[in-house]
Amino acid sequence: MSLLRRLLGDRTPPGFAGELAPGEDVVDSAPVEGGGHLVVTALGLWIPAGDGARRVGWHLVGKAAWADGVFTLTESAEVGTAGSAVVLADRPPVRFRLPRPGKVPREAYQRVEGSIRSRHRQEIGSGGAWFVQRKIPGRDGTVLQVRPDPGTDVALVEAIAEQVAAKLVNPAE
């Protein structure tokens, strides 16, 4: 990347294979050992994927951890709805070794935490679930997400989430 591009504010790493949305600027990036980059934008974290890159919205980052030169991402998948609530399930964690992490781990942490408006852990039967209100990047308002623990009665969690989402929309009811 040329000095001129940096001075003008374009922090897109050379060879970046993703297609940024209009107005989606790169905040920081770090090369991944083995190829590709982790790229932080206001809309999400771009990760290497096959021959390209794909964005994981901040509202779908279930967990991001940084230790011993490795950035571990646990992405959440939207697997259903319960009223206006979104039901999530965690995908297997993916690890990225970052030889020169720069500010990527800190920027990612701040954006994940910044997307969370409230969170509550509820024990349900022999398991439990997280109920999290999150801001979706690029959209107004918040969404209620619920992530049941493995083995928890999903139908029961969905019924509770539907009631909670309805109360968030109409608190007087």
Short mmCIF file of C-alpha atoms in Angstrom, two decimals:
data_model
loop_
_atom_site.label_atom_id
_atom_site.label_comp_id
_atom_site.label_asym_id
_atom_site.label_seq_id
_atom_site.Cartn_x
_atom_site.Cartn_y
_atom_site.Cartn_z
CA MET A 1 0.00 0.00 0.00
CA SER A 2 1.41 3.37 -0.94
CA LEU A 3 2.05 6.15 1.54
CA LEU A 4 -0.30 8.35 -0.47
CA ARG A 5 -3.20 5.88 -0.03
CA ARG A 6 -2.56 5.78 3.72
CA LEU A 7 -2.41 9.58 3.96
CA LEU A 8 -5.68 9.88 2.06
CA GLY A 9 -7.34 7.42 4.41
CA ASP A 10 -7.53 4.23 2.33
CA ARG A 11 -6.37 1.47 4.65
CA THR A 12 -7.47 -1.39 2.41
CA PRO A 13 -4.64 -3.93 2.38
CA PRO A 14 -3.05 -4.77 -0.98
CA GLY A 15 -4.65 -7.79 -2.60
CA PHE A 16 -7.78 -7.63 -0.41
CA ALA A 17 -10.32 -9.91 -2.11
CA GLY A 18 -13.53 -8.59 -0.54
CA GLU A 19 -15.95 -6.06 -2.03
CA LEU A 20 -16.59 -3.28 0.44
CA ALA A 21 -20.04 -1.68 0.49
CA PRO A 22 -20.28 1.96 -0.61
CA GLY A 23 -18.97 4.07 2.28
CA GLU A 24 -17.53 1.04 4.10
CA ASP A 25 -14.05 2.17 5.05
CA VAL A 26 -11.26 0.01 6.42
CA VAL A 27 -10.42 0.92 10.02
CA ASP A 28 -7.47 -1.47 10.36
CA SER A 29 -6.21 -4.75 8.97
CA ALA A 30 -3.73 -7.47 9.81
CA PRO A 31 -2.15 -10.10 7.58
CA VAL A 32 -3.09 -13.69 8.38
CA GLU A 33 -0.35 -16.30 8.41
CA GLY A 34 -0.96 -18.46 5.34
CA GLY A 35 -2.63 -15.69 3.34
CA GLY A 36 -5.37 -13.12 3.41
CA HIS A 37 -6.16 -10.45 5.96
CA LEU A 38 -8.47 -9.75 8.85
CA VAL A 39 -10.04 -6.42 7.94
CA VAL A 40 -12.01 -4.27 10.39
CA THR A 41 -14.73 -1.94 9.07
CA ALA A 42 -17.71 -0.29 10.73
CA LEU A 43 -19.95 -3.01 9.26
CA GLY A 44 -18.00 -6.07 10.37
CA LEU A 45 -14.88 -8.19 10.33
CA TRP A 46 -13.71 -9.44 6.95
CA ILE A 47 -12.07 -12.86 7.14
CA PRO A 48 -10.28 -14.98 4.53
CA ALA A 49 -12.71 -17.39 2.87
CA GLY A 50 -11.63 -19.74 0.11
CA ASP A 51 -10.01 -17.63 -2.61
CA GLY A 52 -11.66 -14.45 -1.33
CA ALA A 53 -12.94 -12.81 1.81
CA ARG A 54 -16.32 -12.48 3.51
CA ARG A 55 -17.70 -10.09 6.08
CA VAL A 56 -19.05 -11.22 9.45
CA GLY A 57 -21.31 -8.46 10.81
CA TRP A 58 -20.46 -7.35 14.34
CA HIS A 59 -23.89 -8.51 15.48
CA LEU A 60 -22.96 -12.06 14.43
CA VAL A 61 -19.66 -12.26 16.30
CA GLY A 62 -20.51 -14.52 19.22
CA LYS A 63 -17.01 -14.36 20.62
CA ALA A 64 -13.67 -12.91 19.62
CA ALA A 65 -10.58 -13.80 21.63
CA TRP A 66 -6.94 -12.81 21.31
CA ALA A 67 -4.13 -14.85 22.91
CA ASP A 68 -0.59 -15.90 22.01
CA GLY A 69 -0.69 -14.35 18.53
CA VAL A 70 -3.94 -16.10 17.58
CA PHE A 71 -7.27 -14.38 16.96
CA THR A 72 -10.15 -16.83 17.58
CA LEU A 73 -13.53 -16.00 16.06
CA THR A 74 -16.77 -17.73 17.00
CA GLU A 75 -19.37 -16.68 14.48
CA SER A 76 -23.09 -17.01 15.19
CA ALA A 77 -25.52 -18.22 12.54
CA GLU A 78 -29.14 -17.04 12.42
CA VAL A 79 -31.03 -20.34 12.62
CA GLY A 80 -34.57 -19.15 13.22
CA THR A 81 -36.90 -16.53 14.58
CA ALA A 82 -39.20 -16.28 17.58
CA GLY A 83 -41.55 -13.38 16.94
CA SER A 84 -39.20 -10.49 16.22
CA ALA A 85 -36.32 -12.18 18.06
CA VAL A 86 -33.57 -13.96 16.13
CA VAL A 87 -32.40 -17.40 17.29
CA LEU A 88 -28.65 -17.99 16.99
CA ALA A 89 -26.36 -20.99 17.08
CA ASP A 90 -22.59 -20.78 17.31
CA ARG A 91 -20.48 -22.09 14.46
CA PRO A 92 -17.20 -23.84 15.28
CA PRO A 93 -14.44 -21.37 16.24
CA VAL A 94 -11.98 -20.37 13.53
CA ARG A 95 -8.40 -19.40 14.40
CA PHE A 96 -6.21 -16.89 12.61
CA ARG A 97 -2.53 -16.51 13.44
CA LEU A 98 -1.60 -12.83 13.10
CA PRO A 99 2.15 -12.17 12.91
CA ARG A 100 1.52 -8.38 12.92
CA PRO A 101 -1.86 -7.85 14.61
CA GLY A 102 -1.67 -4.08 14.92
CA LYS A 103 -4.87 -2.79 16.48
CA VAL A 104 -7.14 -5.43 14.93
CA PRO A 105 -7.80 -7.39 18.18
CA ARG A 106 -8.63 -4.22 20.13
CA GLU A 107 -10.74 -2.73 17.31
CA ALA A 108 -12.68 -5.99 16.94
CA TYR A 109 -13.31 -6.22 20.69
CA GLN A 110 -14.54 -2.61 20.86
CA ARG A 111 -16.91 -3.08 17.95
CA VAL A 112 -18.35 -6.35 19.25
CA GLU A 113 -18.92 -4.82 22.69
CA GLY A 114 -20.24 -1.63 21.08
CA SER A 115 -22.92 -3.60 19.21
CA ILE A 116 -24.35 -4.92 22.50
CA ARG A 117 -27.05 -2.77 24.09
CA SER A 118 -27.98 -5.24 26.84
CA ARG A 119 -27.40 -8.89 27.72
CA HIS A 120 -29.02 -11.29 30.13
CA ARG A 121 -28.27 -14.91 30.97
CA GLN A 122 -31.31 -17.03 31.82
CA GLU A 123 -31.12 -20.55 33.22
CA ILE A 124 -33.80 -22.70 31.59
CA GLY A 125 -34.30 -26.28 32.73
CA SER A 126 -30.96 -28.09 32.68
CA GLY A 127 -29.45 -25.50 30.32
CA GLY A 128 -29.87 -21.85 29.61
CA ALA A 129 -29.72 -19.11 27.03
CA TRP A 130 -28.27 -15.69 26.42
CA PHE A 131 -30.69 -12.91 25.51
CA VAL A 132 -28.82 -10.04 23.87
CA GLN A 133 -30.09 -6.79 22.36
CA ARG A 134 -27.72 -5.71 19.62
CA LYS A 135 -27.31 -2.93 17.12
CA ILE A 136 -26.95 -4.20 13.57
CA PRO A 137 -24.29 -2.20 11.71
CA GLY A 138 -25.77 0.06 9.06
CA ARG A 139 -29.36 -0.24 10.36
CA ASP A 140 -31.47 1.75 12.81
CA GLY A 141 -32.70 0.20 16.05
CA THR A 142 -31.79 -3.03 17.78
CA VAL A 143 -32.62 -6.70 17.46
CA LEU A 144 -33.17 -9.22 20.23
CA GLN A 145 -30.98 -12.27 19.74
CA VAL A 146 -31.26 -15.45 21.76
CA ARG A 147 -28.57 -18.12 21.86
CA PRO A 148 -29.67 -21.35 23.59
CA ASP A 149 -26.99 -23.53 25.13
CA PRO A 150 -26.50 -26.88 23.40
CA GLY A 151 -28.99 -29.35 24.83
CA THR A 152 -31.44 -26.68 26.02
CA ASP A 153 -35.08 -27.05 24.93
CA VAL A 154 -35.05 -24.75 21.89
CA ALA A 155 -38.86 -24.63 21.62
CA LEU A 156 -39.09 -23.36 25.21
CA VAL A 157 -36.35 -20.79 24.60
CA GLU A 158 -38.13 -19.61 21.44
CA ALA A 159 -41.43 -19.23 23.33
CA ILE A 160 -39.72 -17.13 26.00
CA ALA A 161 -37.87 -15.07 23.39
CA GLU A 162 -41.10 -14.35 21.52
CA GLN A 163 -42.69 -13.03 24.73
CA VAL A 164 -39.63 -10.94 25.61
CA ALA A 165 -39.45 -9.47 22.09
CA ALA A 166 -43.15 -8.53 22.25
CA LYS A 167 -42.61 -6.77 25.60
CA LEU A 168 -39.66 -4.84 24.19
CA VAL A 169 -41.87 -3.56 21.36
CA ASN A 170 -44.90 -2.87 23.61
CA PRO A 171 -43.61 -2.48 27.19
CA ALA A 172 -47.08 -1.64 28.61
CA GLU A 173 -48.50 -5.05 27.72
#
